[in-house]
Amino acid sequence: MVNQKKMKTMPEKITTISDLNECGFGQPWPRHGLKLLYWFAKNCIWVNDDGDMFLACDPAKGVFGFHLFENRYTKRKEKLLPDVNFHYYLLGNLNSPGADMLPDYIKKHNTSWHDVSNADRIIVTDHGHMMKFGKIYLTTHNDQSNYDPYATFHISRSLLKIIQSYQDLEDFLQRLGYQDETSHQPALPAYQMVKIDCENISSVSVTVDTDTPSRNCVCSCTIL
């Protein structure tokens, strides 16, 4: 008999940067989830002294690509999230209407194909009163139409506050070990790495390593 994964009834709660790193959300490049989460924490919510969270935008209007998440039953007869008396709203589909309002650093590696560059999502519960909302979840597509229940997490208010404390995106990504596109560029061949403009050099002294066979000679230049 083939072993099947046990049905997951409640998303795991993550409360620290280490938890966020270990859960794997938004990694590796070119996934956009960590950049989306940073922007969301810094620009889309605020938390008062009582720990209540409020939206700085109205997801019901479709801004930034927000749209309703219906939390339907999956093929395994389970729902991704608990049933609540409020609406769930989904953020992160870079092909959704309104997503063009998101910053370029989130969108720039979207291929518009069904690949990992557009796999990550944030889900919020809207309480519908003074822009107050409840739990926030992180999730990831495991195919074109379904989300992975084992890659779905409840992110705590304390972790959101930690993310808000980072002064810039690069510090946040570096703390999580996220390597952006600059780390994935192929190295230039050695002959392309140094270029000398000989027309602007008044005098050049060239020496040859005569101990090296002529076909593999090593030359050095001294600019005078």
Coordinates of C-alpha atoms in Angstrom, one line a residue:
M1 CA 0.0 0.0 0.0
V2 CA 1.3 3.5 -0.9
N3 CA 1.8 5.7 2.1
Q4 CA -0.2 8.9 1.9
K5 CA 0.5 12.1 3.7
K6 CA -1.8 12.7 6.7
M7 CA -4.4 15.4 6.1
K8 CA -3.2 18.8 7.4
T9 CA -5.9 20.6 9.4
M10 CA -4.2 23.7 10.6
P11 CA -1.3 25.7 9.1
E12 CA 1.8 25.9 11.1
K13 CA 2.5 29.2 12.8
I14 CA 5.8 30.9 12.2
T15 CA 7.0 33.6 14.7
T16 CA 10.7 34.3 13.9
I17 CA 13.0 35.1 11.0
S18 CA 14.5 31.7 11.5
D19 CA 11.1 30.1 11.2
L20 CA 10.5 32.0 8.0
N21 CA 13.9 30.9 6.6
E22 CA 13.3 27.2 7.5
C23 CA 9.8 27.0 6.1
G24 CA 11.2 27.9 2.6
F25 CA 8.6 30.4 1.6
G26 CA 9.7 32.5 -1.4
Q27 CA 12.9 30.7 -2.0
P28 CA 14.9 30.1 -4.1
W29 CA 15.2 32.8 -6.8
P30 CA 13.3 33.6 -9.0
R31 CA 10.4 33.2 -6.5
H32 CA 8.9 36.5 -5.5
G33 CA 7.3 35.7 -2.1
L34 CA 9.9 37.2 0.2
K35 CA 9.9 40.5 -1.7
L36 CA 6.1 40.5 -1.7
L37 CA 6.0 39.8 2.1
Y38 CA 8.5 42.6 2.8
W39 CA 6.5 45.1 0.8
F40 CA 3.2 43.9 2.4
A41 CA 4.6 44.3 5.9
K42 CA 6.2 47.7 5.3
N43 CA 3.4 49.3 3.1
C44 CA 0.1 47.5 3.4
I45 CA -0.5 47.0 7.2
W46 CA 0.0 48.7 10.5
V47 CA -0.3 47.2 14.0
N48 CA -1.5 49.2 17.0
D49 CA -0.3 48.9 20.6
D50 CA -3.0 46.4 21.3
G51 CA -1.7 44.1 18.6
D52 CA -4.7 44.7 16.3
M53 CA -3.8 44.8 12.6
F54 CA -5.2 47.2 10.0
L55 CA -5.0 47.4 6.3
A56 CA -3.6 50.4 4.6
C57 CA -5.5 49.5 1.4
D58 CA -8.9 48.0 0.6
P59 CA -8.6 44.5 -0.8
A60 CA -12.2 44.5 -1.9
K61 CA -11.4 47.1 -4.5
G62 CA -8.8 44.9 -6.2
V63 CA -5.8 47.2 -5.6
F64 CA -2.4 45.6 -6.0
G65 CA -4.0 42.5 -7.4
F66 CA -6.0 41.5 -4.3
H67 CA -8.9 39.2 -5.1
L68 CA -11.3 36.9 -3.2
F69 CA -10.0 33.5 -2.1
E70 CA -12.9 31.0 -1.9
N71 CA -11.2 28.4 0.3
R72 CA -12.9 25.5 -1.6
Y73 CA -12.5 21.8 -0.8
T74 CA -9.6 20.2 -2.6
K75 CA -9.5 16.8 -4.3
R76 CA -8.5 15.4 -0.9
K77 CA -11.8 16.7 0.6
E78 CA -10.0 19.3 2.8
K79 CA -9.8 23.1 2.8
L80 CA -6.5 25.0 2.8
L81 CA -7.6 27.3 5.6
P82 CA -10.1 27.2 8.5
D83 CA -13.7 28.3 7.9
V84 CA -14.3 31.9 9.2
N85 CA -17.1 34.4 9.0
F86 CA -15.0 36.8 7.1
H87 CA -13.7 37.0 3.5
Y88 CA -10.3 35.7 2.6
Y89 CA -8.3 37.8 0.1
L90 CA -5.4 36.6 -1.9
L91 CA -2.4 38.7 -3.0
G92 CA 0.6 37.8 -5.1
N93 CA -0.7 36.7 -8.5
L94 CA 1.4 39.0 -10.8
N95 CA -1.0 38.4 -13.7
S96 CA -4.1 39.6 -11.8
P97 CA -5.7 42.9 -12.7
G98 CA -4.2 45.6 -10.4
A99 CA -1.0 43.7 -9.8
D100 CA 0.8 46.2 -12.0
M101 CA 0.6 48.6 -9.0
L102 CA 3.1 46.5 -7.2
P103 CA 6.8 47.7 -7.2
D104 CA 9.0 46.6 -10.0
Y105 CA 11.4 44.7 -7.7
I106 CA 8.5 42.2 -7.1
K107 CA 7.4 41.9 -10.7
K108 CA 10.5 42.1 -12.7
H109 CA 11.3 38.3 -12.9
N110 CA 7.7 37.2 -13.7
T111 CA 7.8 35.2 -16.9
S112 CA 4.0 35.1 -17.2
W113 CA 4.3 31.3 -17.5
H114 CA 3.2 28.7 -14.9
D115 CA 6.5 28.5 -13.1
V116 CA 8.0 29.4 -9.7
S117 CA 8.4 33.1 -10.6
N118 CA 4.7 33.6 -9.8
A119 CA 4.0 30.8 -7.3
D120 CA 3.8 32.6 -3.9
R121 CA 0.8 34.1 -2.3
I122 CA -0.3 36.0 0.8
I123 CA -3.8 35.5 2.2
V124 CA -5.5 37.9 4.6
T125 CA -8.8 37.8 6.4
D126 CA -10.8 41.0 6.2
H127 CA -13.0 41.8 9.2
G128 CA -14.8 44.5 7.3
H129 CA -14.6 47.0 10.2
M130 CA -12.3 50.1 10.0
M131 CA -10.0 48.1 7.7
K132 CA -9.2 45.7 10.6
F133 CA -8.2 42.2 9.6
G134 CA -7.2 39.0 11.3
K135 CA -4.8 36.2 10.4
I136 CA -2.3 36.3 7.6
Y137 CA -1.1 33.2 5.7
L138 CA 1.7 32.4 3.3
T139 CA 1.2 29.8 0.7
T140 CA 2.6 28.5 -2.6
H141 CA 1.1 26.8 -5.7
N142 CA 2.0 23.2 -6.1
D143 CA 0.3 23.1 -9.6
Q144 CA -1.6 25.5 -11.8
S145 CA -4.8 25.5 -9.7
N146 CA -4.0 24.2 -6.2
Y147 CA -2.0 25.4 -3.2
D148 CA 0.3 23.2 -1.2
P149 CA -1.1 22.7 2.3
Y150 CA 2.3 21.6 3.5
A151 CA 3.8 24.9 2.3
T152 CA 1.0 27.0 3.9
F153 CA 1.9 28.9 7.1
H154 CA 0.2 31.3 9.6
I155 CA 2.6 34.3 10.1
S156 CA 2.4 35.9 13.5
R157 CA 2.0 39.6 14.3
S158 CA 5.4 39.5 16.1
L159 CA 7.1 38.4 12.9
L160 CA 5.4 41.1 10.9
K161 CA 6.7 43.6 13.3
I162 CA 10.2 42.2 12.9
I163 CA 10.0 42.4 9.1
Q164 CA 8.8 46.0 9.5
S165 CA 12.0 46.8 11.5
Y166 CA 14.3 46.1 8.5
Q167 CA 15.3 49.4 6.9
D168 CA 15.7 48.1 3.4
L169 CA 14.9 45.1 1.3
E170 CA 18.5 44.0 0.7
D171 CA 19.1 43.6 4.5
F172 CA 16.0 41.5 4.8
L173 CA 16.9 39.2 1.9
Q174 CA 20.5 38.9 3.1
R175 CA 19.3 37.9 6.5
L176 CA 17.3 35.0 4.9
G177 CA 20.1 34.0 2.6
Y178 CA 18.1 34.8 -0.5
Q179 CA 20.3 35.2 -3.6
D180 CA 18.8 37.6 -6.1
E181 CA 19.4 37.6 -9.9
T182 CA 22.9 39.1 -9.5
S183 CA 24.1 35.9 -7.8
H184 CA 22.8 33.9 -10.8
Q185 CA 24.6 35.7 -13.6
P186 CA 27.3 33.7 -15.3
A187 CA 30.9 34.9 -14.7
L188 CA 32.5 36.7 -17.5
P189 CA 35.4 35.0 -19.3
A190 CA 38.7 36.3 -18.1
Y191 CA 39.4 38.1 -21.3
Q192 CA 36.3 40.1 -20.9
M193 CA 37.0 41.2 -17.3
V194 CA 39.8 43.6 -18.0
K195 CA 39.9 46.1 -20.9
I196 CA 42.7 48.6 -21.5
D197 CA 42.3 51.6 -23.7
C198 CA 45.7 51.6 -25.3
E199 CA 45.0 54.8 -27.2
N200 CA 45.1 56.8 -24.0
I201 CA 48.3 55.2 -22.6
S202 CA 51.5 57.2 -23.3
S203 CA 53.9 54.3 -22.8
V204 CA 53.6 50.6 -22.1
S205 CA 56.5 48.3 -21.1
V206 CA 55.9 44.7 -22.0
T207 CA 57.8 41.8 -20.5
V208 CA 57.5 38.1 -21.4
D209 CA 58.0 35.1 -19.1
T210 CA 60.6 33.3 -21.2
D211 CA 60.5 30.2 -19.0
T212 CA 57.0 29.5 -20.4
P213 CA 56.7 27.8 -23.8
S214 CA 56.0 30.4 -26.5
R215 CA 52.5 29.2 -27.3
N216 CA 51.5 29.6 -23.7
C217 CA 53.6 32.7 -22.9
V218 CA 52.5 34.9 -20.1
C219 CA 52.7 38.7 -20.7
S220 CA 52.6 41.4 -18.2
C221 CA 52.1 45.1 -18.9
T222 CA 53.4 48.0 -16.8
I223 CA 51.7 51.4 -17.5
L224 CA 54.3 54.2 -17.3

